[in-house]
mmCIF file of C-alpha atoms and ligand atoms in Angstrom:
data_model
loop_
_atom_site.group_PDB
_atom_site.id
_atom_site.type_symbol
_atom_site.label_atom_id
_atom_site.label_comp_id
_atom_site.label_asym_id
_atom_site.label_seq_id
_atom_site.Cartn_x
_atom_site.Cartn_y
_atom_site.Cartn_z
ATOM 1 C CA MET A 1254 0.000 0.000 0.000
ATOM 2 C CA HIS A 1255 2.556 2.634 1.044
ATOM 3 C CA ASP A 1256 5.150 2.756 -1.757
ATOM 4 C CA ASP A 1257 6.343 6.133 -0.531
ATOM 5 C CA ILE A 1258 7.712 4.692 2.726
ATOM 6 C CA GLU A 1259 11.064 3.032 3.229
ATOM 7 C CA ILE A 1260 11.007 0.740 6.267
ATOM 8 C CA LEU A 1261 13.572 1.703 8.892
ATOM 9 C CA LEU A 1262 12.408 -0.430 11.847
ATOM 10 C CA SER A 1263 10.286 -3.497 11.188
ATOM 11 C CA ALA A 1264 7.369 -4.480 13.406
ATOM 12 C CA GLU A 1265 9.410 -7.464 14.653
ATOM 13 C CA LYS A 1266 12.410 -5.347 15.536
ATOM 14 C CA ILE A 1267 10.217 -2.841 17.398
ATOM 15 C CA ALA A 1268 8.385 -5.602 19.285
ATOM 16 C CA ALA A 1269 11.663 -7.196 20.425
ATOM 17 C CA ARG A 1270 13.055 -3.872 21.638
ATOM 18 C CA VAL A 1271 9.828 -2.884 23.403
ATOM 19 C CA ARG A 1272 9.877 -6.201 25.300
ATOM 20 C CA GLU A 1273 13.456 -5.492 26.398
ATOM 21 C CA MET A 1274 12.516 -1.992 27.539
ATOM 22 C CA GLY A 1275 9.608 -3.375 29.541
ATOM 23 C CA ALA A 1276 11.894 -5.911 31.201
ATOM 24 C CA GLU A 1277 14.418 -3.180 32.032
ATOM 25 C CA ILE A 1278 11.725 -0.997 33.636
ATOM 26 C CA THR A 1279 10.377 -4.010 35.538
ATOM 27 C CA ARG A 1280 13.854 -4.715 36.957
ATOM 28 C CA ASP A 1281 14.619 -1.075 37.786
ATOM 29 C CA TYR A 1282 11.424 -0.416 39.729
ATOM 30 C CA ALA A 1283 11.424 -3.858 41.387
ATOM 31 C CA GLY A 1284 7.820 -4.166 42.547
ATOM 32 C CA THR A 1285 7.103 -0.431 42.865
ATOM 33 C CA PRO A 1286 3.979 0.784 41.009
ATOM 34 C CA VAL A 1287 4.691 3.162 38.122
ATOM 35 C CA THR A 1288 2.609 5.699 36.203
ATOM 36 C CA LEU A 1289 3.174 5.912 32.463
ATOM 37 C CA VAL A 1290 2.343 9.374 31.092
ATOM 38 C CA GLY A 1291 1.893 9.165 27.334
ATOM 39 C CA THR A 1292 1.986 12.187 25.058
ATOM 40 C CA LEU A 1293 -0.973 12.296 22.698
ATOM 41 C CA LYS A 1294 -1.228 11.279 20.032
ATOM 42 C CA GLY A 1295 2.152 9.993 18.868
ATOM 43 C CA ALA A 1296 3.093 7.873 21.881
ATOM 44 C CA THR A 1297 -0.171 5.931 22.158
ATOM 45 C CA ILE A 1298 0.785 2.901 20.063
ATOM 46 C CA PHE A 1299 4.183 2.543 21.725
ATOM 47 C CA LEU A 1300 2.659 3.067 25.178
ATOM 48 C CA ALA A 1301 0.063 0.343 24.614
ATOM 49 C CA ASP A 1302 2.768 -2.208 23.825
ATOM 50 C CA LEU A 1303 5.235 -0.990 26.455
ATOM 51 C CA ALA A 1304 2.639 -1.019 29.247
ATOM 52 C CA ARG A 1305 1.921 -4.692 28.582
ATOM 53 C CA ALA A 1306 5.626 -5.537 28.633
ATOM 54 C CA ILE A 1307 6.009 -4.174 32.181
ATOM 55 C CA ASP A 1308 5.410 -6.669 34.977
ATOM 56 C CA LEU A 1309 4.471 -4.147 37.675
ATOM 57 C CA ASP A 1310 1.313 -2.320 38.752
ATOM 58 C CA VAL A 1311 1.035 0.249 35.958
ATOM 59 C CA GLU A 1312 -1.250 3.288 35.896
ATOM 60 C CA LEU A 1313 -1.829 5.207 32.667
ATOM 61 C CA GLU A 1314 -2.180 8.948 32.170
ATOM 62 C CA PHE A 1315 -2.096 11.069 29.027
ATOM 63 C CA ILE A 1316 -1.069 14.606 28.245
ATOM 64 C CA LYS A 1317 -1.266 16.711 25.106
ATOM 65 C CA VAL A 1318 0.993 19.607 24.300
ATOM 66 C CA SER A 1319 1.706 21.706 21.228
ATOM 67 C CA SER A 1320 4.958 23.297 20.244
ATOM 68 C CA TYR A 1321 5.249 26.513 18.312
ATOM 69 C CA GLY A 1322 8.279 28.124 16.754
ATOM 70 C CA ASN A 1323 11.235 26.682 14.976
ATOM 71 C CA SER A 1324 14.744 25.497 15.534
ATOM 72 C CA THR A 1325 16.351 28.901 15.177
ATOM 73 C CA GLU A 1326 14.081 30.726 17.625
ATOM 74 C CA GLY A 1327 13.596 27.863 20.002
ATOM 75 C CA SER A 1328 10.187 26.478 20.706
ATOM 76 C CA SER A 1329 7.456 27.311 23.161
ATOM 77 C CA ILE A 1330 5.229 24.560 24.447
ATOM 78 C CA THR A 1331 1.619 24.894 25.563
ATOM 79 C CA LEU A 1332 -0.577 22.376 27.352
ATOM 80 C CA ASP A 1333 -3.613 21.487 25.180
ATOM 81 C CA PHE A 1334 -5.214 18.926 27.356
ATOM 82 C CA PRO A 1335 -6.920 20.719 30.229
ATOM 83 C CA PHE A 1336 -7.067 17.908 32.736
ATOM 84 C CA ALA A 1337 -4.007 17.683 34.897
ATOM 85 C CA PRO A 1338 -3.916 14.530 36.973
ATOM 86 C CA ASP A 1339 -2.189 14.708 40.326
ATOM 87 C CA TYR A 1340 1.284 13.305 39.830
ATOM 88 C CA THR A 1341 2.272 13.903 43.467
ATOM 89 C CA ASN A 1342 4.171 11.029 45.086
ATOM 90 C CA ARG A 1343 3.873 8.825 42.014
ATOM 91 C CA HIS A 1344 6.764 7.253 40.119
ATOM 92 C CA ILE A 1345 6.313 8.859 36.695
ATOM 93 C CA ILE A 1346 7.673 7.557 33.419
ATOM 94 C CA LEU A 1347 7.082 10.028 30.585
ATOM 95 C CA VAL A 1348 6.494 8.084 27.391
ATOM 96 C CA GLU A 1349 7.384 9.875 24.148
ATOM 97 C CA ASP A 1350 7.329 8.692 20.551
ATOM 98 C CA ILE A 1351 10.405 10.647 19.549
ATOM 99 C CA VAL A 1352 12.791 13.195 21.006
ATOM 100 C CA ASP A 1353 13.709 15.545 18.201
ATOM 101 C CA MET A 1354 14.758 19.088 19.138
ATOM 102 C CA GLY A 1355 14.006 18.073 22.715
ATOM 103 C CA TYR A 1356 11.818 21.008 23.739
ATOM 104 C CA THR A 1357 8.761 18.848 24.375
ATOM 105 C CA ALA A 1358 10.601 16.361 26.580
ATOM 106 C CA LYS A 1359 12.264 19.125 28.535
ATOM 107 C CA TRP A 1360 8.983 20.971 29.089
ATOM 108 C CA LEU A 1361 7.167 17.790 30.146
ATOM 109 C CA ARG A 1362 9.822 16.861 32.669
ATOM 110 C CA GLU A 1363 9.669 20.323 34.238
ATOM 111 C CA PHE A 1364 5.861 20.362 34.193
ATOM 112 C CA VAL A 1365 5.551 17.007 35.946
ATOM 113 C CA ALA A 1366 8.373 17.824 38.379
ATOM 114 C CA GLY A 1367 6.227 20.751 39.593
ATOM 115 C CA PHE A 1368 3.786 18.271 41.152
ATOM 116 C CA ASN A 1369 6.439 16.759 43.440
ATOM 117 C CA PRO A 1370 6.262 13.245 42.080
ATOM 118 C CA ALA A 1371 8.259 10.483 43.793
ATOM 119 C CA SER A 1372 10.453 10.309 40.655
ATOM 120 C CA VAL A 1373 10.401 11.235 36.957
ATOM 121 C CA ARG A 1374 12.102 9.376 34.140
ATOM 122 C CA LEU A 1375 11.853 9.737 30.390
ATOM 123 C CA CYS A 1376 11.246 6.861 28.006
ATOM 124 C CA SER A 1377 11.245 7.401 24.244
ATOM 125 C CA LEU A 1378 10.904 4.972 21.373
ATOM 126 C CA LEU A 1379 13.112 7.082 19.117
ATOM 127 C CA ASP A 1380 15.860 9.659 19.439
ATOM 128 C CA LYS A 1381 17.155 11.977 16.715
ATOM 129 C CA PRO A 1382 20.202 13.416 18.532
ATOM 130 C CA GLY A 1383 21.366 15.194 15.385
ATOM 131 C CA ARG A 1384 18.460 17.627 15.727
ATOM 132 C CA ARG A 1385 18.767 18.429 19.439
ATOM 133 C CA LYS A 1386 18.382 22.082 20.441
ATOM 134 C CA ALA A 1387 17.175 21.907 24.062
ATOM 135 C CA GLU A 1388 19.905 21.404 26.618
ATOM 136 C CA GLY A 1389 20.078 18.772 29.313
ATOM 137 C CA VAL A 1390 17.550 16.286 27.890
ATOM 138 C CA GLU A 1391 18.429 12.814 29.119
ATOM 139 C CA ILE A 1392 16.503 9.792 27.917
ATOM 140 C CA ASP A 1393 16.447 7.124 30.618
ATOM 141 C CA TYR A 1394 14.931 4.398 28.429
ATOM 142 C CA LEU A 1395 15.513 4.607 24.695
ATOM 143 C CA GLY A 1396 14.316 2.283 21.963
ATOM 144 C CA PHE A 1397 16.372 3.344 18.946
ATOM 145 C CA THR A 1398 18.646 6.163 17.838
ATOM 146 C CA ILE A 1399 17.772 7.135 14.275
ATOM 147 C CA PRO A 1400 19.337 9.382 11.648
ATOM 148 C CA ASP A 1401 18.048 12.863 10.948
ATOM 149 C CA GLU A 1402 15.120 11.828 8.743
ATOM 150 C CA PHE A 1403 11.395 12.435 9.060
ATOM 151 C CA VAL A 1404 9.797 9.160 10.113
ATOM 152 C CA VAL A 1405 6.216 7.916 10.319
ATOM 153 C CA GLY A 1406 4.381 4.863 11.621
ATOM 154 C CA TYR A 1407 3.920 3.104 14.972
ATOM 155 C CA GLY A 1408 2.193 6.240 16.273
ATOM 156 C CA LEU A 1409 4.142 8.888 14.384
ATOM 157 C CA ASP A 1410 2.319 10.922 11.795
ATOM 158 C CA PHE A 1411 2.722 13.240 8.882
ATOM 159 C CA ALA A 1412 -0.353 15.524 8.816
ATOM 160 C CA GLN A 1413 -2.224 12.929 10.948
ATOM 161 C CA LYS A 1414 -1.548 10.162 8.435
ATOM 162 C CA TYR A 1415 0.442 6.918 8.806
ATOM 163 C CA ARG A 1416 0.125 6.540 12.596
ATOM 164 C CA THR A 1417 -1.267 3.030 12.368
ATOM 165 C CA LEU A 1418 1.497 1.496 10.280
ATOM 166 C CA PRO A 1419 3.026 -1.382 12.263
ATOM 167 C CA TYR A 1420 6.581 -0.298 11.375
ATOM 168 C CA VAL A 1421 8.598 2.929 11.436
ATOM 169 C CA GLY A 1422 9.614 4.204 8.038
ATOM 170 C CA VAL A 1423 11.064 7.197 6.259
ATOM 171 C CA LEU A 1424 8.656 9.172 4.132
ATOM 172 C CA ARG A 1425 10.046 9.587 0.612
ATOM 173 C CA ARG A 1426 8.152 12.283 -1.238
HETATM 174 P P1 IMP B 2582 10.656 18.133 19.923
HETATM 175 O O1 IMP B 2582 10.112 19.111 20.919
HETATM 176 O O2 IMP B 2582 11.296 18.804 18.730
HETATM 177 O O3 IMP B 2582 11.574 17.096 20.520
HETATM 178 O O4 IMP B 2582 9.382 17.471 19.297
HETATM 179 C C1 IMP B 2582 8.995 16.203 19.464
HETATM 180 C C2 IMP B 2582 7.683 16.001 18.699
HETATM 181 O O5 IMP B 2582 7.805 16.395 17.318
HETATM 182 C C3 IMP B 2582 7.355 14.538 18.687
HETATM 183 O O6 IMP B 2582 6.587 14.160 19.823
HETATM 184 C C4 IMP B 2582 6.605 14.385 17.367
HETATM 185 O O7 IMP B 2582 5.236 14.671 17.537
HETATM 186 C C5 IMP B 2582 7.216 15.443 16.466
HETATM 187 N N1 IMP B 2582 8.264 14.861 15.574
HETATM 188 C C6 IMP B 2582 9.580 15.095 15.605
HETATM 189 N N2 IMP B 2582 10.241 14.406 14.660
HETATM 190 C C7 IMP B 2582 9.306 13.673 14.015
HETATM 191 C C8 IMP B 2582 9.355 12.711 12.928
HETATM 192 O O8 IMP B 2582 10.418 12.379 12.353
HETATM 193 N N3 IMP B 2582 8.169 12.196 12.545
HETATM 194 C C9 IMP B 2582 6.986 12.512 13.149
HETATM 195 N N4 IMP B 2582 6.882 13.391 14.155
HETATM 196 C C10 IMP B 2582 8.039 13.962 14.589
HETATM 197 MG MG1 MG B 2583 3.238 14.729 15.910
#
């Protein structure tokens, strides 16, 4: 169907890595309940698989933010999703689809830290370190480092399209 997409990470490769990430989180938290906070909409597919690979009590929350601006000016982030769950005293794992310039991840970490959670870590399926602009963004659990290409699938979109592809691929237009 999608001749315009070159597969970068197959469904099998993603599934294997997501299982490993779940096992790593399970070991690190050793019986402690965790709260996964997924960023809408891109992280939903990854979060659904990751959550089921974690053998702990897992609670799910979602957040939606928008970023404005560009790489030269820096970006400003606004919260779109008006409900703010109480993250206080919970062990939070922020779940992102991709860390690109890094502004979103940085903003989310600071936002959640304001609630005095028990801990905050960042988990991302993908990282494009070649595009980083924000300083001090550390990814605690990372699926794959990818080259500086625009990718779609497994939750990631281009103009809301391609999110449901089972693989991650590069859009060739
Ligand atoms: P950042 O603030 O630049 O790190 O933005 C991260 C957000 O930009 C991600 O959550 C995605 O929604 C979007 N994004 C960045 N790179 C890509 C890509 O290659 N494909 C699809 N969306 C992307
Ligand atoms: Mg997006």
